[in-house]
Amino acid sequence: MTVLRQTTTKKGKTRYWVDFVSDRRHQRKFQIFEDACEYLYLNWFCYNINNRSVNDDAVFDSATLREMMQVYYGYQQHRYAHNEISYNTLNRYKSILAVDIDISMSSVTANMFVDINKGVKTCLKIFFQWLMSYDLIKINPIRTVKYIKKLPYIAKIDDINNLNSNNKLSSLDKLVVFIAQHTGARISEIVTLRMDNISDKTISFVTHDVGGKEVLQTKSGIGRTIRVNKMVIDQIKENYTPNPNSYVFWDVKKRVRLTKNAIVKRFERNASFAKWHSFRHRAASEWIHKGVDLTTISKVLGHSSVEYTMRQYAHLIHANDEMPTL
């Protein structure tokens, strides 16, 4: 059995070390927790997966849930080191280490995860799916967890007016809000807009922003061109400052494109409601109330399927008071 331990030096520094209980000669000490996890993955988990049968290996039979979480994070460290995942994704997976459950794998039940944060649940679901792929568990306990889904917050007219009258937000910040409420686009797609993506009647969303870098596809991989009101096009042209790459959201002082994170931080400091997605939800609710069918709304929002759109906005579709007579 292999255990990831930690000790404190005389100078008060924390040191992590991998304890190969079966063979003391292979103990290794590390200053950084992430390095220790990656070593654990490379020198223990990979070896057993690639060279032995998982089911017959006593190491896995005696592993605890906590140890397997540490190994899984080490595996993600390994993927990050080889540019297979982004730093933001790595940090999301790190959230599972905050789950303080240290029991044997066979004792894991769904009830242990009922009160855990939704974001952490998402990472845990992928973690358990990973364990299932190696036959370490038979059932993904997260899939059996029932929790009440909160309805999305839809930005109100008063919310938008308060933002527009806020002097701490720049004209470009307010332009992002304006485009979001009229197109339903994600903020990561809006900040990567170029003048080449805009015509007299349409806007094309073909890229999005990840950690300040432009990615050559939208979040869901669905590029789309949508028709917009002429008022939206006029607002964009009015706020556009010529620049080498024709970015709509261009910081003149720093001579760089504005990033999603920079705008969101300013928004969070100056708004007391929900998140940026509330403007996207507002656009969807307006279309639903005007009678636009869900298939069209799903395509405009760039959702992967109509079923997802239905799950998000089914509560806005009001049934008729009376059923027609057959």
Short mmCIF file of C-alpha atoms in Angstrom, two decimals:
data_model
loop_
_atom_site.label_atom_id
_atom_site.label_comp_id
_atom_site.label_asym_id
_atom_site.label_seq_id
_atom_site.Cartn_x
_atom_site.Cartn_y
_atom_site.Cartn_z
CA MET A 1 0.00 0.00 0.00
CA THR A 2 1.15 3.53 -0.78
CA VAL A 3 0.31 6.55 1.35
CA LEU A 4 0.86 10.28 0.81
CA ARG A 5 1.97 11.76 4.14
CA GLN A 6 3.06 15.18 5.34
CA THR A 7 5.46 16.36 8.03
CA THR A 8 6.58 19.73 9.37
CA THR A 9 10.27 20.57 9.48
CA LYS A 10 11.97 22.32 12.41
CA LYS A 11 11.77 25.59 10.47
CA GLY A 12 8.00 25.22 10.17
CA LYS A 13 7.91 24.23 6.50
CA THR A 14 5.49 21.55 5.31
CA ARG A 15 7.01 18.61 3.48
CA TYR A 16 5.02 15.91 1.70
CA TRP A 17 6.36 12.44 1.10
CA VAL A 18 5.25 9.25 -0.56
CA ASP A 19 5.44 6.26 1.79
CA PHE A 20 5.73 2.94 -0.05
CA VAL A 21 4.84 0.83 2.99
CA SER A 22 5.84 -2.40 1.34
CA ASP A 23 9.30 -1.13 0.43
CA ARG A 24 10.91 1.67 2.51
CA ARG A 25 13.70 2.02 -0.03
CA HIS A 26 11.32 3.79 -2.42
CA GLN A 27 10.24 6.61 -0.11
CA ARG A 28 10.50 10.05 -1.70
CA LYS A 29 10.11 13.49 -0.10
CA PHE A 30 8.81 16.64 -1.78
CA GLN A 31 8.42 20.28 -0.86
CA ILE A 32 5.28 20.69 -2.98
CA PHE A 33 2.09 18.67 -2.59
CA GLU A 34 1.37 18.64 -6.34
CA ASP A 35 4.79 17.14 -7.14
CA ALA A 36 4.20 14.40 -4.59
CA CYS A 37 0.81 13.58 -6.14
CA GLU A 38 2.32 13.41 -9.63
CA TYR A 39 5.09 11.11 -8.38
CA LEU A 40 2.47 8.92 -6.75
CA TYR A 41 0.64 8.64 -10.04
CA LEU A 42 3.69 7.99 -12.21
CA ASN A 43 5.44 5.50 -9.93
CA TRP A 44 2.53 3.64 -8.39
CA PHE A 45 -0.74 4.01 -10.24
CA CYS A 46 0.64 3.86 -13.81
CA TYR A 47 2.79 0.86 -12.96
CA ASN A 48 -0.12 -1.14 -11.58
CA ILE A 49 -2.54 -0.19 -14.34
CA ASN A 50 -0.11 -0.97 -17.14
CA ASN A 51 1.57 -4.09 -15.75
CA ARG A 52 -0.91 -5.89 -13.53
CA SER A 53 -4.57 -6.77 -13.24
CA VAL A 54 -6.37 -4.10 -11.26
CA ASN A 55 -8.84 -6.48 -9.65
CA ASP A 56 -6.12 -8.81 -8.36
CA ASP A 57 -3.89 -6.08 -6.99
CA ALA A 58 -3.99 -5.77 -3.20
CA VAL A 59 -2.83 -2.16 -3.45
CA PHE A 60 -6.17 -1.09 -4.92
CA ASP A 61 -8.22 -3.30 -2.62
CA SER A 62 -6.76 -1.53 0.42
CA ALA A 63 -6.80 2.02 -1.00
CA THR A 64 -9.05 4.60 0.64
CA LEU A 65 -11.22 7.15 -1.12
CA ARG A 66 -8.90 9.93 0.07
CA GLU A 67 -5.85 8.20 -1.41
CA MET A 68 -7.55 7.64 -4.75
CA MET A 69 -8.53 11.33 -4.87
CA GLN A 70 -4.89 12.25 -4.34
CA VAL A 71 -3.84 9.85 -7.05
CA TYR A 72 -6.47 11.26 -9.40
CA TYR A 73 -5.23 14.79 -8.81
CA GLY A 74 -1.71 13.54 -9.46
CA TYR A 75 -2.97 12.12 -12.73
CA GLN A 76 -4.42 15.54 -13.65
CA GLN A 77 -1.05 17.13 -12.75
CA HIS A 78 0.53 14.71 -15.19
CA ARG A 79 -1.96 15.69 -17.90
CA TYR A 80 -1.36 19.40 -17.25
CA ALA A 81 2.42 18.91 -17.50
CA HIS A 82 1.86 17.43 -20.96
CA ASN A 83 -0.50 20.26 -22.05
CA GLU A 84 -3.54 17.97 -22.16
CA ILE A 85 -5.64 20.22 -19.89
CA SER A 86 -5.58 23.91 -18.96
CA TYR A 87 -4.51 25.40 -15.62
CA ASN A 88 -8.13 26.39 -14.86
CA THR A 89 -9.27 22.80 -15.40
CA LEU A 90 -6.49 21.56 -13.13
CA ASN A 91 -7.66 23.92 -10.37
CA ARG A 92 -11.22 22.66 -10.72
CA TYR A 93 -10.07 19.08 -10.20
CA LYS A 94 -8.09 20.21 -7.16
CA SER A 95 -11.40 21.03 -5.46
CA ILE A 96 -12.06 17.34 -4.78
CA LEU A 97 -9.16 17.30 -2.31
CA ALA A 98 -11.30 19.48 -0.02
CA VAL A 99 -13.74 16.58 0.42
CA ASP A 100 -12.84 15.25 3.87
CA ILE A 101 -13.86 11.59 3.56
CA ASP A 102 -11.20 9.02 4.42
CA ILE A 103 -12.77 5.58 4.27
CA SER A 104 -12.30 2.43 2.22
CA MET A 105 -13.54 2.50 -1.37
CA SER A 106 -16.11 -0.22 -0.65
CA SER A 107 -17.79 1.96 2.02
CA VAL A 108 -18.55 4.94 -0.20
CA THR A 109 -22.26 5.85 -0.38
CA ALA A 110 -24.27 8.55 -2.12
CA ASN A 111 -25.38 10.13 1.17
CA MET A 112 -21.81 11.31 1.82
CA PHE A 113 -22.02 13.82 -1.04
CA VAL A 114 -25.50 15.30 -0.63
CA ASP A 115 -24.36 18.59 0.96
CA ILE A 116 -21.27 19.10 -1.19
CA ASN A 117 -20.96 22.11 -3.51
CA LYS A 118 -22.36 21.56 -7.01
CA GLY A 119 -19.04 22.41 -8.71
CA VAL A 120 -17.19 19.86 -6.59
CA LYS A 121 -19.91 17.31 -7.36
CA THR A 122 -19.24 17.74 -11.06
CA CYS A 123 -15.54 16.96 -10.56
CA LEU A 124 -16.38 14.02 -8.29
CA LYS A 125 -18.72 12.60 -10.91
CA ILE A 126 -15.87 12.58 -13.44
CA PHE A 127 -13.53 11.12 -10.79
CA PHE A 128 -15.88 8.21 -10.04
CA GLN A 129 -16.41 7.65 -13.75
CA TRP A 130 -12.63 7.34 -14.04
CA LEU A 131 -12.60 4.76 -11.23
CA MET A 132 -15.36 2.82 -13.00
CA SER A 133 -13.31 2.72 -16.20
CA TYR A 134 -10.69 0.70 -14.27
CA ASP A 135 -13.31 -1.49 -12.53
CA LEU A 136 -12.40 -0.14 -9.10
CA ILE A 137 -16.07 0.61 -8.38
CA LYS A 138 -19.29 -0.62 -9.98
CA ILE A 139 -21.63 2.34 -9.39
CA ASN A 140 -21.02 6.07 -9.65
CA PRO A 141 -22.47 7.32 -6.32
CA ILE A 142 -22.74 10.93 -7.50
CA ARG A 143 -25.27 9.88 -10.16
CA THR A 144 -27.65 8.75 -7.43
CA VAL A 145 -27.43 12.04 -5.48
CA LYS A 146 -30.64 14.04 -5.64
CA TYR A 147 -30.55 17.79 -5.12
CA ILE A 148 -32.87 20.66 -5.91
CA LYS A 149 -31.71 22.62 -8.92
CA LYS A 150 -31.89 26.36 -8.46
CA LEU A 151 -33.70 28.26 -11.18
CA PRO A 152 -31.41 30.59 -13.16
CA TYR A 153 -31.53 34.25 -12.14
CA ILE A 154 -32.83 36.44 -14.97
CA ALA A 155 -31.49 40.00 -15.01
CA LYS A 156 -34.17 42.63 -14.51
CA ILE A 157 -34.50 46.00 -16.22
CA ASP A 158 -33.62 47.72 -12.93
CA ASP A 159 -30.41 45.64 -12.71
CA ILE A 160 -29.37 46.73 -16.19
CA ASN A 161 -30.27 50.39 -15.57
CA ASN A 162 -28.21 50.43 -12.36
CA LEU A 163 -25.20 49.10 -14.25
CA ASN A 164 -25.61 51.61 -17.07
CA SER A 165 -25.70 54.49 -14.57
CA ASN A 166 -22.62 53.23 -12.70
CA ASN A 167 -19.65 55.52 -13.33
CA LYS A 168 -17.15 52.86 -12.20
CA LEU A 169 -17.86 50.74 -15.26
CA SER A 170 -16.38 51.72 -18.61
CA SER A 171 -18.38 52.12 -21.80
CA LEU A 172 -16.96 48.81 -23.05
CA ASP A 173 -18.11 47.01 -19.88
CA LYS A 174 -21.61 48.33 -20.47
CA LEU A 175 -21.39 47.35 -24.14
CA VAL A 176 -20.79 43.72 -23.11
CA VAL A 177 -23.99 43.83 -21.04
CA PHE A 178 -25.87 45.40 -23.96
CA ILE A 179 -24.74 42.72 -26.43
CA ALA A 180 -25.41 39.88 -23.96
CA GLN A 181 -29.01 40.97 -23.30
CA HIS A 182 -29.76 41.27 -27.04
CA THR A 183 -27.92 38.20 -28.36
CA GLY A 184 -27.80 35.75 -25.45
CA ALA A 185 -24.10 35.18 -26.16
CA ARG A 186 -21.62 34.09 -23.50
CA ILE A 187 -19.24 36.75 -22.23
CA SER A 188 -16.29 34.59 -23.34
CA GLU A 189 -17.63 34.78 -26.90
CA ILE A 190 -18.46 38.48 -26.81
CA VAL A 191 -14.99 39.68 -25.74
CA THR A 192 -13.36 37.94 -28.74
CA LEU A 193 -15.55 39.73 -31.29
CA ARG A 194 -13.77 41.40 -34.19
CA MET A 195 -15.25 43.90 -36.61
CA ASP A 196 -14.84 41.17 -39.27
CA ASN A 197 -17.50 39.16 -37.37
CA ILE A 198 -20.05 41.97 -37.66
CA SER A 199 -22.14 42.94 -40.67
CA ASP A 200 -25.03 45.40 -41.02
CA LYS A 201 -27.58 42.87 -39.73
CA THR A 202 -25.70 39.96 -38.15
CA ILE A 203 -23.04 39.02 -35.60
CA SER A 204 -20.99 35.82 -35.87
CA PHE A 205 -19.68 34.05 -32.76
CA VAL A 206 -16.84 31.75 -33.79
CA THR A 207 -14.28 31.99 -30.95
CA HIS A 208 -14.20 32.40 -27.18
CA ASP A 209 -11.88 33.49 -24.37
CA VAL A 210 -10.09 31.07 -22.02
CA GLY A 211 -7.75 32.61 -19.46
CA GLY A 212 -7.20 35.69 -21.60
CA LYS A 213 -6.37 33.68 -24.74
CA GLU A 214 -8.55 33.45 -27.82
CA VAL A 215 -9.65 29.90 -28.67
CA LEU A 216 -10.67 29.24 -32.26
CA GLN A 217 -14.10 27.79 -31.44
CA THR A 218 -16.99 28.56 -29.12
CA LYS A 219 -17.36 26.90 -25.71
CA SER A 220 -19.71 24.20 -27.01
CA GLY A 221 -17.89 24.02 -30.35
CA ILE A 222 -20.95 25.43 -32.12
CA GLY A 223 -20.21 28.57 -34.13
CA ARG A 224 -23.25 30.59 -35.12
CA THR A 225 -24.38 33.73 -36.92
CA ILE A 226 -27.45 35.50 -35.57
CA ARG A 227 -29.54 38.45 -36.74
CA VAL A 228 -29.59 41.47 -34.44
CA ASN A 229 -31.29 44.84 -34.18
CA LYS A 230 -29.55 47.69 -36.02
CA MET A 231 -29.32 49.47 -32.66
CA VAL A 232 -26.84 46.80 -31.48
CA ILE A 233 -24.61 47.24 -34.54
CA ASP A 234 -24.68 51.04 -34.13
CA GLN A 235 -23.64 50.75 -30.45
CA ILE A 236 -20.68 48.53 -31.39
CA LYS A 237 -19.49 50.87 -34.13
CA GLU A 238 -19.84 53.86 -31.81
CA ASN A 239 -17.57 52.27 -29.18
CA TYR A 240 -15.05 50.73 -31.60
CA THR A 241 -11.47 51.97 -31.46
CA PRO A 242 -9.32 50.99 -34.50
CA ASN A 243 -6.58 48.49 -33.58
CA PRO A 244 -4.25 46.05 -35.41
CA ASN A 245 -6.51 42.99 -34.89
CA SER A 246 -9.87 44.76 -35.24
CA TYR A 247 -11.01 43.72 -31.74
CA VAL A 248 -14.22 45.38 -30.59
CA PHE A 249 -13.13 45.26 -26.94
CA TRP A 250 -9.72 46.89 -27.10
CA ASP A 251 -7.92 48.48 -24.14
CA VAL A 252 -6.39 51.64 -25.64
CA LYS A 253 -4.03 52.29 -22.68
CA LYS A 254 -2.61 48.77 -22.37
CA ARG A 255 -2.93 48.05 -26.10
CA VAL A 256 -4.39 44.59 -25.50
CA ARG A 257 -7.78 42.96 -25.89
CA LEU A 258 -10.00 43.07 -22.82
CA THR A 259 -10.31 39.65 -21.18
CA LYS A 260 -13.36 37.96 -19.76
CA ASN A 261 -11.84 37.79 -16.25
CA ALA A 262 -11.06 41.53 -16.16
CA ILE A 263 -14.64 42.47 -17.04
CA VAL A 264 -16.19 39.93 -14.65
CA LYS A 265 -14.11 41.21 -11.72
CA ARG A 266 -15.30 44.78 -12.30
CA PHE A 267 -18.85 43.54 -12.65
CA GLU A 268 -18.72 41.58 -9.36
CA ARG A 269 -17.45 44.68 -7.52
CA ASN A 270 -20.29 46.83 -8.82
CA ALA A 271 -23.29 44.48 -9.00
CA SER A 272 -25.09 42.75 -6.18
CA PHE A 273 -26.98 40.17 -8.23
CA ALA A 274 -26.17 36.75 -9.68
CA LYS A 275 -23.65 36.35 -12.48
CA TRP A 276 -23.00 37.40 -16.05
CA HIS A 277 -25.12 34.52 -17.30
CA SER A 278 -28.19 36.38 -15.96
CA PHE A 279 -28.09 38.57 -19.12
CA ARG A 280 -27.98 35.44 -21.29
CA HIS A 281 -30.96 34.09 -19.36
CA ARG A 282 -32.80 37.37 -19.90
CA ALA A 283 -32.38 37.12 -23.67
CA ALA A 284 -33.69 33.53 -23.64
CA SER A 285 -36.70 34.47 -21.49
CA GLU A 286 -37.59 37.37 -23.81
CA TRP A 287 -37.56 35.05 -26.84
CA ILE A 288 -39.70 32.45 -25.04
CA HIS A 289 -42.28 35.08 -24.02
CA LYS A 290 -42.42 36.28 -27.64
CA GLY A 291 -43.22 32.74 -28.80
CA VAL A 292 -39.91 31.74 -30.43
CA ASP A 293 -39.63 27.95 -30.58
CA LEU A 294 -37.04 26.17 -28.42
CA THR A 295 -35.16 24.69 -31.39
CA THR A 296 -34.36 28.19 -32.71
CA ILE A 297 -33.45 29.46 -29.22
CA SER A 298 -31.15 26.47 -28.70
CA LYS A 299 -29.28 27.22 -31.94
CA VAL A 300 -28.97 30.94 -31.19
CA LEU A 301 -27.63 30.27 -27.66
CA GLY A 302 -25.17 27.68 -28.99
CA HIS A 303 -26.47 24.84 -26.80
CA SER A 304 -25.36 21.30 -27.60
CA SER A 305 -28.96 20.04 -27.75
CA VAL A 306 -32.59 21.18 -27.52
CA GLU A 307 -32.97 18.93 -24.46
CA TYR A 308 -30.45 21.05 -22.55
CA THR A 309 -32.35 24.23 -23.46
CA MET A 310 -35.56 22.60 -22.30
CA ARG A 311 -34.05 21.70 -18.92
CA GLN A 312 -32.80 25.25 -18.42
CA TYR A 313 -35.92 27.17 -19.42
CA ALA A 314 -38.87 24.77 -19.12
CA HIS A 315 -40.15 26.73 -16.10
CA LEU A 316 -40.71 29.77 -18.34
CA ILE A 317 -43.06 27.93 -20.68
CA HIS A 318 -46.57 28.36 -19.29
CA ALA A 319 -49.15 25.72 -20.11
CA ASN A 320 -52.55 26.76 -21.43
CA ASP A 321 -55.25 27.26 -18.80
CA GLU A 322 -57.53 24.88 -20.64
CA MET A 323 -56.71 21.83 -22.73
CA PRO A 324 -58.41 21.76 -26.14
CA THR A 325 -61.25 19.29 -26.60
CA LEU A 326 -60.26 16.28 -28.71
#
